[in-house]
Every structure is written in structure tokens, then in C-alpha cells.
Amino acid sequence: MQPRWTVAALGRRAAGLVLPRRSDYAGLSRSWRRDLAAGLTVGIVALPLALGFGVASGVGAAAGLVTAIVAGLVAAVLGGSHLQVSGPTGAMTVVLVPVVAHYGPEAVFALSILAGLLVVVMGLAGMGRLVSVIPWPVVEGFTLGIGAIIFLQQVPLALDTPRAAGVNAGLVALGTLEAADPRRAAVPLAVTVGVIVLMLVLGKVRRSLPASLIAVALATVVAEAARLPLARIGAMPASLPAPALPSWDAEALAAMFPSALAIAALAALESLLSARVADGMVQEVPRAHADRELVGQGLANMASGVFGGMPATGAIARTAVNVRAGARTRVAAASHAVVLVIVVLAAAPVVALVPTSALAGVLIVTALRMIDLRTARSIVRSSRADALVYVVTVAVTIVFDLVVAVQAGVAVAAFLALRAMSRVSGLRRLGVRELDAAEEDALLHEHIAVYRFHGALFFGGTKQFLDELTAVRGVRAIVLVLTDVRMMDASGANALGEIITSLQRRGMTVLLKGLDADQLRVAGAVGVLDAIGAAHYFHDLPAAVAHARHHVRHELDGRSLLDCAAVPTR
């Protein structure tokens, strides 16, 4: 058999995950009008978000717009989802704010390339399926935590006050509030509140209206007409910047590698979750290919960094707008990037006049929509374990960071699941009537015990089995029935070996019955079968009991175990 990971095999896999396919555009002849209309709609929705996330992250509105264009186009063409819309997101902003504060805005471009490379490696390594093991309470807790942090991050923009020093969003918001001048902050705060109210009202009047764009445009007109003293986005480039590699400082990159790893993990997680949401919204479109999506998102991040953009992910809100607007192929997501290019070429001077406090209002509404109290109540009421996982994920997201939050949430969920599994696993001594009623009197007097394991023999639940069996008294032969063992890992097999050795030292004969092929392999690898001997493993319970009775009878007669060799064992 050829090795799986040869250079040729890796090359074929990479080509299969990177190269576009004709099937990517199946049905385009029927849906192109809807796709282009959806792209226009998403472009209008994405414009204020791209500007806002760029400003909020500290790299600037231009970088946010470049990211939406470059990463959005590359991910649309090369990604694994037909409906996904990619660009700067609130979750990525949460990660980038401390990076910009520590290393400066220029470091973000290099980080985007490095993180993109890591995401490509994840896709080539087949890690796309891992998102399916993340529990629902972790995903929802992660989302609520992101919403809370985005809300807190808008305080400096909403008050037109310099951002206080620090990394934690809550502490920075408090510091900014303390430093703000109430008289100077009143006007920008009024603009922020006005944008929020207008967006909420327009959303109730008609959901199809581009509420964020209308609100920002109106706030800009009012600010210009009244000559309000507000911070503006400022000068925007009239064209896309030329591609260029950022300066590479090996020492600085080594120091920033943990941040790149966090960005890569977040880009992978959010993109795969967004693609999964899109899959659930439309049935007639092919499902997303998880590994290809990772490769496409990785290349999109690398391209974004080369053009002076920030890291990008699949954007759940924009993807949902894309689907609802009628998108059925990746042409819709690609055309949304074209719409943003037209904005750069034709409307850069107008965009430069947008008040940053208006963008704060847009992002606050985005954050509020991520905080789903109905879902929170459902999870908290479902079970104590799910409530604990949810609360831990939310708290760690807000206090520490997103990647640590996912790790903590999954760890707590895994611990609780293992504890629950160990509780439903157990050991039960079979009554003789469960074997053969005719043998009742004989077995009662022949010092034979039959125990049945059920559930799982694994590292989280072996001690109770060991304690119960080693406490057995007055027995000369024990039959361990393992037919109902659903899972056995090396720890469980090792514990089983310790049980057998302990019982044998006390003069008891141990017989096993009922392991499947995989469990036999694990048991053989750790030496369980060597401990009991091949003659003491059975596939049939009556044969095992007969062998135990025969052994005990010969032992009582003073014979050695070798005298039993003539007894059939199967």
C-alpha cells in the first residue's frame, strides 16, 4: 500500500482544494440575475460594516474596505461554500484590537499573511470536519461574548474620545468613560444613538431596506449641513493599493506567532460556522466543502495582507443577507466585491466624510443582534451541564479572548460528557436465572460469579470497576461478560488487565467473553489476553460458564489447571 502523505498525493489534494471547478457555477444560466442582485444588496450592506470594522480594529477604514474587496473576491472564487460572503468581522476585530495596541497597525498585514498560511495548512491537513464537534452551547456562548465585546469596543468611537490604555474591552470602556468630556461627547453620542434608532425603525418597517447605509448616509448629510464637530473617517484612497509584501522582522514575527495562531483558529472557526449556517438556509445548493473552505479562506487572508488589508473570515450576517436576497452561486459573493470596488473608484471623497460615531452606531446594532436572549434562556434551562458550558464560554470570551473561550468551553463540555458517560457505565453481577435456570443450585455452590460490563471502559470510568471487582470474596472463578461494552480505550483495557492480575493473585480464575474486533485489538496491545491466556477467552457464555465449573471442580479435587486443557474452549 502506498503511503497516504506522499508528495504526489499532497499535490493532488492541494490542486483539488485550490483549483476552481466548472461545477462551482452549475445553474448560473438560470440564476445570474438573482446572483447579481444579491451581490448588489450585500455590497450595500457590507460597505458600512467594512468601514466600521476597519476603524474599530485600529487599522483604518481603508484597510477594512480593502479586506472586504480582496478577501471577499478570493474566498468567493476559491472557497468551499457557494453562498459564503467573506470580509472583516466583529470577531476578528476583537482579536486585532490588542494586537494593534501592542505591535501597531502595520503588524496586522504580516499577521494576515501568516495566519492565512496556517489556515491553508489546516485545510490541507483535513481539519475542516473538526467544527462539527464543537457543542452548540459553546458556539452560542462564543457569539454572545463577541457581541458584548463589540458593543464595549464602540464606546471610544461613540464618544469621540481617545481609547483608554489596556487590552480588556470592559476595562478600556470604563477608562474611556472616565476620561470623556461630557460636553464634547454629547454630539457624537447623539449621532450614534440616532443611527441606532433609525436602523431599528427601518428594520421594522421593511427588512429589505439597507438600514445601515441609509442611517450612515443621513448622519453624514446632517453632520455636514450642521458642521458638527465630529471625527470623520478621513482621506480614502481613490484606487486599490498595489500589492506588496509587508516588512518581515523575524524576531517580531516569532513574538506575534501566538496571535497569528489565534487569528487562524478564529478565521477557520467562524468561516466554517458561517458556511454551515448558509447550508441550512438553502436546500438546492451543494453543501460546503469544509477543507476547501479553509484553503480558500487562508488564501483570501494572504491576499488581503498583500494588498494592505486585515484578516478576514466568513461573515454570518452578510452571508444570510446574500442567501435571503436570492443568491444561488458564488457569483453573488464575487459581485459584492465588485460593488465595493466601484465605491472606492467613484465615491472615496464622500466616504471620507462619514462620522466615526455613525459607524459606532452600526456596529452597536450588529452587536445587539448577536446577543440572542431567547437562545440564552433555552440553553440555561436545558440542563445544568449545558448552562455551565454556556456561561463559562461567555465569561472567558469577555475576560480573556475568543480562542481561549472556545478551548475552555469544549474542555468543560468534554469533561461533563465523560462524567455522564462514566455514570451510565457500570458493572452488574448476573443472577443465575439470567444464564440457565437449570444451573441455579450448582452455580450457587460452586463459587462462580458472572459479571456483565455495560457502557464504556475508558480513562474516565475505570476506577469504580476496579474497586468493585477487587472487593469480591468467596469466589474461585469469575466470568467477565463484555458484550455490552460500547467503547474501550487503552486506559480501560489497562484497568481490565489490572483487575485480572489482582484477581489471579488472590487465586481466582478469570475468563472473558464478548469483545468486538477493535476492542480485542486494544486488549491485545496492552497485554490483557496474555494475562488470561487464549484458552480463557470465549465467544459463548454457556461455554465460558461450563469451563469455569470444570475448572473449579478440578481445583477442588486437587488437580492443576493443566488438567483442564482437554476441555473445549469454544
Coordinates of C-alpha atoms in Angstrom, one line a residue:
M1 CA 0.0 0.0 0.0
Q2 CA 1.3 3.5 -0.9
P3 CA 1.8 6.0 1.9
R4 CA -1.1 8.4 2.2
W5 CA 1.1 11.5 2.6
T6 CA 3.4 11.3 -0.4
V7 CA 4.5 14.5 -2.2
A8 CA 2.3 13.5 -5.2
A9 CA -0.7 12.8 -3.0
L10 CA -0.3 16.1 -1.3
G11 CA 0.0 17.8 -4.6
R12 CA -3.2 16.2 -5.9
R13 CA -5.0 17.1 -2.7
A14 CA -3.8 20.7 -2.9
A15 CA -4.9 21.0 -6.5
G16 CA -8.3 19.5 -5.7
L17 CA -8.8 22.0 -2.9
V18 CA -7.5 25.1 -4.7
L19 CA -8.5 25.0 -8.3
P20 CA -11.9 26.3 -9.3
R21 CA -14.3 23.8 -10.9
R22 CA -17.0 24.0 -13.6
S23 CA -19.5 22.6 -11.0
D24 CA -19.0 25.8 -8.9
Y25 CA -21.1 27.6 -11.4
A26 CA -23.8 25.0 -12.1
G27 CA -27.1 26.6 -12.7
L28 CA -25.6 30.1 -13.3
S29 CA -27.5 30.4 -16.6
R30 CA -30.8 30.4 -14.6
S31 CA -29.7 32.3 -11.5
W32 CA -27.3 35.0 -12.7
R33 CA -29.8 37.8 -12.5
R34 CA -30.7 36.9 -8.9
D35 CA -27.0 36.5 -8.1
L36 CA -26.1 39.9 -9.4
A37 CA -29.0 41.5 -7.5
A38 CA -27.9 39.7 -4.3
G39 CA -24.3 40.9 -4.8
L40 CA -25.5 44.5 -5.1
T41 CA -27.6 44.1 -1.9
V42 CA -24.7 42.6 0.0
G43 CA -22.3 45.2 -1.2
I44 CA -24.6 48.0 0.1
V45 CA -24.9 46.2 3.5
A46 CA -21.1 45.4 3.6
L47 CA -19.9 48.9 2.9
P48 CA -20.6 50.5 6.4
L49 CA -19.6 47.3 8.1
A50 CA -16.2 47.1 6.3
L51 CA -15.5 50.7 7.2
G52 CA -16.7 50.3 10.8
F53 CA -14.7 47.1 11.5
G54 CA -11.6 48.7 9.9
V55 CA -11.9 51.8 12.2
A56 CA -12.8 49.7 15.3
S57 CA -9.8 47.4 14.9
G58 CA -7.4 50.3 14.7
V59 CA -6.1 49.7 11.1
G60 CA -8.3 52.2 9.5
A61 CA -11.4 52.3 7.3
A62 CA -9.4 51.9 4.1
A63 CA -7.9 48.6 5.3
G64 CA -11.4 47.4 6.2
L65 CA -12.7 48.2 2.7
V66 CA -9.7 46.6 1.0
T67 CA -10.2 43.5 3.1
A68 CA -13.9 43.2 2.0
I69 CA -12.9 43.6 -1.7
V70 CA -9.8 41.4 -1.9
A71 CA -10.6 38.7 0.7
G72 CA -14.3 38.7 -0.4
L73 CA -13.3 38.1 -4.0
V74 CA -10.7 35.4 -3.4
A75 CA -12.8 33.5 -0.9
A76 CA -15.8 33.6 -3.2
V77 CA -13.8 32.1 -6.1
L78 CA -11.6 29.6 -4.2
G79 CA -13.6 28.8 -1.1
G80 CA -15.7 25.7 -0.4
S81 CA -19.1 27.4 0.0
H82 CA -21.3 28.6 -2.9
L83 CA -23.0 31.2 -0.7
Q84 CA -20.5 32.5 1.8
V85 CA -19.6 36.2 1.9
S86 CA -16.3 37.0 3.5
G87 CA -14.7 40.1 4.8
P88 CA -13.8 41.8 8.1
T89 CA -15.9 40.8 11.0
G90 CA -16.6 41.8 14.6
A91 CA -15.0 38.6 16.0
M92 CA -11.7 39.4 14.1
T93 CA -11.9 43.0 15.4
V94 CA -12.0 41.7 18.9
V95 CA -8.7 39.8 18.3
L96 CA -7.0 42.6 16.4
V97 CA -7.5 45.5 18.9
P98 CA -4.9 44.2 21.4
V99 CA -2.6 43.3 18.5
V100 CA -2.7 46.8 17.1
A101 CA -2.3 48.3 20.6
H102 CA 0.8 46.2 21.2
Y103 CA 2.5 46.0 17.8
G104 CA 1.0 48.8 15.7
P105 CA -1.3 48.7 12.6
E106 CA 1.5 47.7 10.2
A107 CA 1.9 44.4 12.0
V108 CA -1.6 43.4 11.0
F109 CA -0.7 42.9 7.3
A110 CA 2.1 40.5 8.1
L111 CA -0.2 38.7 10.6
S112 CA -2.9 38.3 8.0
I113 CA -0.4 36.6 5.6
L114 CA 1.0 34.3 8.4
A115 CA -2.5 33.4 9.7
G116 CA -3.7 32.7 6.2
L117 CA -0.8 30.3 5.6
L118 CA -1.8 28.5 8.8
V119 CA -5.4 28.2 7.7
V120 CA -4.3 26.8 4.3
V121 CA -2.3 24.1 6.2
M122 CA -5.3 23.3 8.3
G123 CA -7.4 22.8 5.2
L124 CA -4.7 20.6 3.5
A125 CA -4.5 18.5 6.8
G126 CA -8.2 17.8 6.7
M127 CA -9.2 19.7 9.8
G128 CA -12.4 21.1 8.3
R129 CA -14.5 18.5 10.0
L130 CA -13.4 19.5 13.5
V131 CA -16.0 22.3 13.7
S132 CA -18.8 19.6 13.8
V133 CA -17.6 18.5 17.3
I134 CA -18.0 22.0 18.9
P135 CA -21.1 21.9 21.1
W136 CA -24.0 24.2 20.5
P137 CA -23.7 26.0 23.9
V138 CA -20.0 26.8 23.1
V139 CA -21.0 28.3 19.7
E140 CA -23.8 30.4 21.2
G141 CA -21.7 31.5 24.2
F142 CA -18.9 32.4 21.8
T143 CA -21.3 34.5 19.8
L144 CA -22.9 36.3 22.7
G145 CA -19.4 37.1 24.1
I146 CA -18.3 38.6 20.8
G147 CA -21.5 40.7 20.7
A148 CA -20.7 42.0 24.2
I149 CA -17.1 42.9 23.3
I150 CA -18.1 44.6 20.0
F151 CA -20.5 46.7 22.0
L152 CA -17.9 47.7 24.6
Q153 CA -15.3 48.5 21.8
Q154 CA -17.6 51.2 20.3
V155 CA -17.5 53.4 23.5
P156 CA -14.5 55.4 22.3
L157 CA -16.0 55.9 18.8
A158 CA -19.4 56.8 20.2
L159 CA -17.9 59.5 22.5
D160 CA -15.2 60.7 20.1
T161 CA -12.8 60.2 22.9
P162 CA -9.3 58.6 22.6
R163 CA -9.3 55.0 23.5
A164 CA -8.0 54.3 27.1
A165 CA -4.9 52.1 27.5
G166 CA -5.5 48.4 28.0
V167 CA -6.5 45.2 26.4
N168 CA -9.7 44.1 28.1
A169 CA -12.7 45.6 26.3
G170 CA -14.6 46.2 29.5
L171 CA -11.8 48.0 31.3
V172 CA -11.0 50.1 28.3
A173 CA -14.6 51.1 28.0
L174 CA -14.7 52.2 31.7
G175 CA -11.4 54.1 31.3
T176 CA -12.7 55.9 28.2
L177 CA -15.9 56.8 30.1
E178 CA -13.9 58.3 32.9
A179 CA -11.7 60.3 30.6
A180 CA -14.6 61.6 28.4
D181 CA -15.6 65.3 28.4
P182 CA -19.5 65.2 28.7
R183 CA -20.0 68.4 26.8
R184 CA -17.7 67.4 23.9
A185 CA -19.1 63.8 23.9
A186 CA -22.7 64.8 23.7
V187 CA -22.8 65.5 19.9
P188 CA -21.1 62.3 18.8
L189 CA -23.2 60.2 21.3
A190 CA -26.4 61.8 19.8
V191 CA -25.3 60.8 16.3
T192 CA -24.6 57.2 17.5
V193 CA -28.0 56.9 19.2
G194 CA -29.7 58.5 16.2
V195 CA -28.1 55.9 13.9
I196 CA -29.1 53.0 16.2
V197 CA -32.7 54.2 16.5
L198 CA -33.0 54.8 12.7
M199 CA -31.6 51.3 11.9
L200 CA -34.0 49.6 14.3
V201 CA -37.0 51.5 13.0
L202 CA -36.2 50.9 9.3
G203 CA -35.6 47.2 10.2
K204 CA -39.2 47.0 11.5
V205 CA -40.7 49.0 8.6
R206 CA -39.1 46.9 5.9
R207 CA -36.3 44.3 6.4
S208 CA -35.1 44.5 2.8
L209 CA -34.1 48.2 3.2
P210 CA -30.3 48.7 3.6
A211 CA -30.9 50.3 7.1
S212 CA -27.2 50.7 8.0
L213 CA -26.3 52.5 4.7
I214 CA -29.4 54.8 4.9
A215 CA -28.6 55.7 8.6
V216 CA -24.9 56.4 7.9
A217 CA -25.7 58.5 4.8
L218 CA -28.3 60.5 6.7
A219 CA -25.9 61.0 9.6
T220 CA -23.2 62.2 7.2
V221 CA -25.6 64.7 5.5
V222 CA -26.7 66.1 8.8
A223 CA -23.2 66.4 10.1
E224 CA -22.0 68.2 7.0
A225 CA -25.1 70.5 6.8
A226 CA -24.8 71.5 10.5
R227 CA -21.0 71.5 10.5
L228 CA -21.0 69.3 13.6
P229 CA -17.6 68.9 15.4
L230 CA -17.2 65.1 14.8
A231 CA -14.3 62.9 13.9
R232 CA -14.5 61.6 10.4
I233 CA -13.1 58.6 8.5
G234 CA -10.7 60.9 6.7
A235 CA -9.0 60.6 3.3
M236 CA -9.7 57.4 1.4
P237 CA -7.6 56.0 -1.5
A238 CA -9.1 56.6 -4.9
S239 CA -8.0 53.1 -6.0
L240 CA -6.9 49.8 -4.6
P241 CA -3.3 49.8 -3.3
A242 CA -0.7 48.0 -5.2
P243 CA 0.2 44.5 -3.9
A244 CA 3.3 44.4 -1.7
L245 CA 4.8 42.2 0.9
P246 CA 4.9 43.8 4.3
S247 CA 8.2 44.2 6.1
W248 CA 9.3 41.0 7.7
D249 CA 11.0 41.1 11.1
A250 CA 11.8 37.5 12.1
E251 CA 12.0 38.4 15.8
A252 CA 8.8 40.3 15.8
L253 CA 7.0 37.6 13.8
A254 CA 8.2 35.0 16.3
A255 CA 6.7 37.1 19.1
M256 CA 3.5 37.5 17.2
F257 CA 3.1 33.9 16.3
P258 CA 0.6 33.1 19.1
S259 CA -1.5 36.0 17.8
A260 CA -1.3 34.6 14.3
L261 CA -2.3 31.2 15.6
A262 CA -5.3 32.7 17.4
I263 CA -6.3 34.6 14.2
A264 CA -6.0 31.4 12.1
A265 CA -8.1 29.4 14.6
L266 CA -10.8 32.2 14.7
A267 CA -10.8 32.5 10.9
A268 CA -11.3 28.8 10.5
L269 CA -13.9 28.5 13.2
E270 CA -16.1 31.5 12.2
S271 CA -15.8 30.7 8.4
L272 CA -16.9 27.0 8.9
L273 CA -19.8 28.0 11.2
S274 CA -21.0 30.6 8.8
A275 CA -20.8 28.1 5.9
R276 CA -22.8 25.7 8.0
V277 CA -25.5 28.3 8.6
A278 CA -25.7 29.0 4.9
D279 CA -26.1 25.3 4.1
G280 CA -29.1 25.2 6.4
M281 CA -30.8 28.1 4.7
V282 CA -31.0 26.7 1.1
Q283 CA -31.5 23.1 0.2
E284 CA -30.9 23.1 -3.6
V285 CA -27.4 24.4 -3.4
P286 CA -24.5 21.9 -2.9
R287 CA -23.2 21.7 0.7
A288 CA -20.0 23.5 1.6
H289 CA -16.7 21.5 1.4
A290 CA -15.1 22.2 4.7
D291 CA -11.5 21.6 3.8
R292 CA -11.7 23.6 0.6
E293 CA -13.4 26.4 2.5
L294 CA -10.4 26.6 4.9
V295 CA -7.9 26.6 1.9
G296 CA -9.9 29.4 0.2
Q297 CA -10.2 31.5 3.4
G298 CA -6.4 31.0 4.0
L299 CA -5.6 32.3 0.5
A300 CA -8.0 35.1 1.0
N301 CA -6.3 36.2 4.2
M302 CA -2.9 36.0 2.5
A303 CA -4.1 38.1 -0.4
S304 CA -5.7 40.6 2.0
G305 CA -2.3 41.1 3.8
V306 CA -0.5 41.6 0.5
F307 CA -2.9 44.4 -0.5
G308 CA -2.7 46.1 2.9
G309 CA -5.8 44.5 4.4
M310 CA -6.7 42.9 7.7
P311 CA -7.6 39.2 8.4
A312 CA -11.0 38.1 7.2
T313 CA -13.5 35.4 7.8
G314 CA -16.8 34.2 6.5
A315 CA -19.4 36.7 7.8
I316 CA -22.6 35.1 9.1
A317 CA -24.8 38.3 8.8
R318 CA -23.6 39.2 5.2
T319 CA -23.9 35.5 4.2
A320 CA -27.5 35.4 5.5
V321 CA -28.3 38.6 3.6
N322 CA -26.8 37.1 0.4
V323 CA -29.0 33.9 0.7
R324 CA -32.2 35.9 1.5
A325 CA -31.5 38.2 -1.5
G326 CA -31.7 35.1 -3.8
A327 CA -28.0 34.1 -4.3
R328 CA -27.5 30.6 -5.6
T329 CA -23.9 30.6 -6.9
R330 CA -20.6 32.1 -5.8
V331 CA -21.1 34.9 -8.4
A332 CA -23.2 36.8 -5.9
A333 CA -20.4 36.9 -3.3
A334 CA -17.8 37.8 -6.0
S335 CA -20.0 40.6 -7.4
H336 CA -20.4 42.1 -3.9
A337 CA -16.6 42.8 -4.1
V338 CA -17.1 44.5 -7.4
V339 CA -19.7 46.8 -6.0
L340 CA -17.2 47.8 -3.3
V341 CA -14.5 48.4 -5.9
I342 CA -16.9 50.8 -7.7
V343 CA -17.4 52.6 -4.3
V344 CA -13.6 53.1 -4.0
L345 CA -13.3 54.4 -7.5
A346 CA -16.3 56.7 -7.6
A347 CA -17.2 57.7 -4.0
A348 CA -14.0 57.8 -2.0
P349 CA -14.3 61.6 -1.2
V350 CA -17.8 61.1 0.0
V351 CA -16.9 58.1 2.2
A352 CA -14.2 60.2 3.8
L353 CA -16.9 62.5 5.3
V354 CA -18.6 59.7 7.3
P355 CA -18.5 60.4 11.1
T356 CA -16.9 57.6 13.0
S357 CA -19.7 57.9 15.6
A358 CA -22.2 56.9 12.9
L359 CA -20.1 53.7 12.3
A360 CA -20.2 53.1 16.0
G361 CA -24.0 53.1 15.9
V362 CA -23.9 50.5 13.0
L363 CA -21.6 48.2 15.0
I364 CA -23.6 48.5 18.2
V365 CA -26.7 47.3 16.3
T366 CA -24.6 44.5 14.9
A367 CA -23.5 43.6 18.4
L368 CA -27.1 43.7 19.8
R369 CA -28.3 41.4 17.1
M370 CA -25.6 38.9 18.2
I371 CA -26.9 38.8 21.7
D372 CA -29.8 36.4 21.5
L373 CA -31.5 36.3 24.9
R374 CA -34.1 33.7 23.8
T375 CA -31.3 31.3 22.9
A376 CA -29.5 32.0 26.1
R377 CA -32.7 31.2 28.1
S378 CA -33.2 28.0 26.2
I379 CA -29.6 26.8 26.9
V380 CA -29.7 27.8 30.6
R381 CA -33.0 26.0 31.1
S382 CA -32.0 22.8 29.2
S383 CA -29.6 21.3 31.7
R384 CA -27.0 22.3 34.3
A385 CA -24.2 20.9 32.2
D386 CA -25.1 22.9 29.1
A387 CA -25.8 26.0 31.2
L388 CA -22.3 25.7 32.8
V389 CA -20.6 25.3 29.4
Y390 CA -22.5 28.3 28.0
V391 CA -21.7 30.6 31.0
V392 CA -18.0 29.6 31.0
T393 CA -17.7 30.3 27.3
V394 CA -19.3 33.7 27.6
A395 CA -17.3 34.7 30.6
V396 CA -13.9 33.6 29.2
T397 CA -14.7 35.3 25.8
I398 CA -15.3 38.6 27.6
V399 CA -12.5 38.3 30.2
F400 CA -9.8 36.7 28.0
D401 CA -10.2 36.0 24.3
L402 CA -12.2 34.1 21.8
V403 CA -9.9 31.2 21.1
V404 CA -9.3 30.6 24.8
A405 CA -13.1 30.7 25.2
V406 CA -13.7 28.0 22.6
Q407 CA -11.0 25.8 24.2
A408 CA -12.4 26.3 27.7
G409 CA -16.0 25.7 26.5
V410 CA -15.0 22.5 24.6
A411 CA -12.9 21.3 27.6
V412 CA -15.7 21.8 30.1
A413 CA -18.2 20.1 27.7
A414 CA -15.9 17.2 27.2
F415 CA -15.3 16.8 31.0
L416 CA -19.1 16.8 31.7
A417 CA -19.8 14.4 28.8
L418 CA -17.1 12.0 30.1
R419 CA -18.5 12.2 33.6
A420 CA -22.0 11.5 32.3
M421 CA -20.6 8.5 30.3
S422 CA -18.9 7.1 33.3
R423 CA -22.1 7.4 35.3
V424 CA -24.1 5.4 32.8
S425 CA -21.4 2.8 32.6
G426 CA -21.4 0.1 35.2
L427 CA -20.8 -3.5 36.4
R428 CA -23.6 -5.9 37.3
R429 CA -23.4 -9.4 38.7
L430 CA -25.7 -11.7 36.8
G431 CA -28.2 -13.8 38.6
V432 CA -28.1 -17.5 37.7
R433 CA -31.6 -17.2 36.2
E434 CA -30.1 -14.9 33.5
L435 CA -27.8 -17.8 32.5
D436 CA -29.8 -21.1 32.7
A437 CA -32.4 -21.9 35.4
A438 CA -31.3 -25.5 35.5
E439 CA -27.8 -24.4 36.7
E440 CA -29.1 -22.4 39.7
D441 CA -28.3 -24.7 42.5
A442 CA -25.0 -25.8 41.0
L443 CA -23.6 -22.3 40.4
L444 CA -24.7 -21.1 43.9
H445 CA -22.5 -23.7 45.5
E446 CA -19.6 -23.8 43.0
H447 CA -18.2 -20.4 43.9
I448 CA -18.6 -19.0 40.3
A449 CA -19.5 -15.4 39.6
V450 CA -20.6 -13.8 36.3
Y451 CA -20.3 -10.1 35.9
R452 CA -21.5 -8.0 32.9
F453 CA -19.9 -4.7 32.0
H454 CA -22.1 -2.1 30.2
G455 CA -21.3 1.3 28.8
A456 CA -17.7 2.3 28.3
L457 CA -14.4 1.2 29.6
F458 CA -12.3 4.3 29.3
F459 CA -10.0 6.5 31.3
G460 CA -12.8 8.4 33.0
G461 CA -14.6 5.4 34.5
T462 CA -12.3 2.5 35.3
K463 CA -11.7 3.0 39.0
Q464 CA -15.2 2.1 40.0
F465 CA -14.9 -1.2 38.1
L466 CA -11.6 -2.0 39.7
D467 CA -12.8 -1.2 43.2
E468 CA -16.0 -3.3 42.8
L469 CA -14.3 -6.4 41.4
T470 CA -11.3 -6.5 43.7
A471 CA -13.8 -6.5 46.6
V472 CA -15.2 -9.9 45.5
R473 CA -14.9 -12.6 48.1
G474 CA -15.7 -16.3 48.3
V475 CA -15.3 -16.9 44.5
R476 CA -13.0 -19.2 42.7
A477 CA -13.8 -18.4 39.1
I478 CA -15.1 -15.1 37.5
V479 CA -16.6 -14.7 34.1
L480 CA -16.4 -11.1 32.8
V481 CA -19.1 -10.6 30.1
L482 CA -18.0 -7.6 27.9
T483 CA -20.6 -7.9 25.1
D484 CA -22.3 -4.6 26.2
V485 CA -19.1 -2.6 26.3
R486 CA -19.6 0.1 23.6
M487 CA -16.2 1.7 23.8
M488 CA -12.8 0.7 25.3
D489 CA -9.7 2.8 25.2
A490 CA -6.1 1.9 26.3
S491 CA -6.8 3.1 29.8
G492 CA -9.9 0.9 30.1
A493 CA -8.0 -2.1 28.7
N494 CA -5.1 -1.4 31.1
A495 CA -7.6 -1.2 34.0
L496 CA -9.1 -4.5 32.9
G497 CA -5.6 -6.1 32.9
E498 CA -5.0 -4.8 36.4
I499 CA -8.4 -6.3 37.5
I500 CA -7.4 -9.7 36.1
T501 CA -4.0 -9.6 37.6
S502 CA -5.4 -8.7 41.1
L503 CA -8.0 -11.4 41.0
Q504 CA -5.5 -14.0 39.8
R505 CA -3.1 -13.2 42.7
R506 CA -6.0 -14.0 45.0
G507 CA -6.3 -17.4 43.5
M508 CA -9.3 -16.8 41.2
T509 CA -9.5 -17.8 37.6
V510 CA -10.7 -15.1 35.2
L511 CA -12.5 -15.8 31.9
L512 CA -13.5 -13.2 29.4
K513 CA -16.4 -13.2 26.9
G514 CA -17.6 -10.9 24.1
L515 CA -15.1 -8.2 22.9
D516 CA -15.5 -7.0 19.3
A517 CA -12.6 -6.9 16.8
D518 CA -11.5 -3.4 17.7
Q519 CA -11.6 -4.0 21.4
L520 CA -9.7 -7.2 21.0
R521 CA -7.0 -5.3 19.2
V522 CA -6.8 -2.8 22.0
A523 CA -6.9 -5.5 24.7
G524 CA -4.2 -7.5 22.9
A525 CA -1.9 -4.4 22.5
V526 CA -1.9 -3.7 26.3
G527 CA -1.4 -7.4 27.2
V528 CA -4.9 -8.3 28.6
L529 CA -5.1 -11.5 26.5
D530 CA -1.6 -12.5 27.7
A531 CA -2.7 -12.1 31.3
I532 CA -5.7 -14.5 31.0
G533 CA -4.3 -16.8 28.3
A534 CA -6.0 -17.6 25.0
A535 CA -7.8 -20.6 26.5
H536 CA -9.7 -18.3 28.8
Y537 CA -11.3 -16.1 26.2
F538 CA -14.8 -17.1 24.9
H539 CA -17.3 -16.1 22.3
D540 CA -20.1 -18.1 24.0
L541 CA -21.4 -17.5 27.6
P542 CA -22.6 -21.1 28.3
A543 CA -19.2 -22.4 27.2
A544 CA -17.4 -19.9 29.5
V545 CA -19.6 -21.0 32.4
A546 CA -19.0 -24.6 31.7
H547 CA -15.3 -24.1 31.6
A548 CA -15.4 -22.2 34.9
R549 CA -17.4 -25.0 36.6
H550 CA -15.0 -27.6 35.2
H551 CA -12.0 -25.6 36.5
V552 CA -13.5 -25.2 39.9
R553 CA -14.4 -28.9 40.2
H554 CA -10.9 -30.0 39.2
E555 CA -9.4 -27.4 41.6
L556 CA -11.5 -28.8 44.5
D557 CA -10.3 -32.3 43.6
G558 CA -6.7 -31.1 43.9
R559 CA -5.9 -31.1 40.2
S560 CA -3.9 -28.5 38.5
L561 CA -5.2 -26.1 35.8
L562 CA -3.2 -28.0 33.2
D563 CA -5.6 -30.9 33.6
C564 CA -8.3 -28.7 32.2
A565 CA -6.6 -28.4 28.8
A566 CA -8.8 -31.1 27.3
V567 CA -12.0 -29.0 27.9
P568 CA -13.2 -27.3 24.7
T569 CA -12.9 -23.5 25.0
R570 CA -15.3 -22.5 22.2

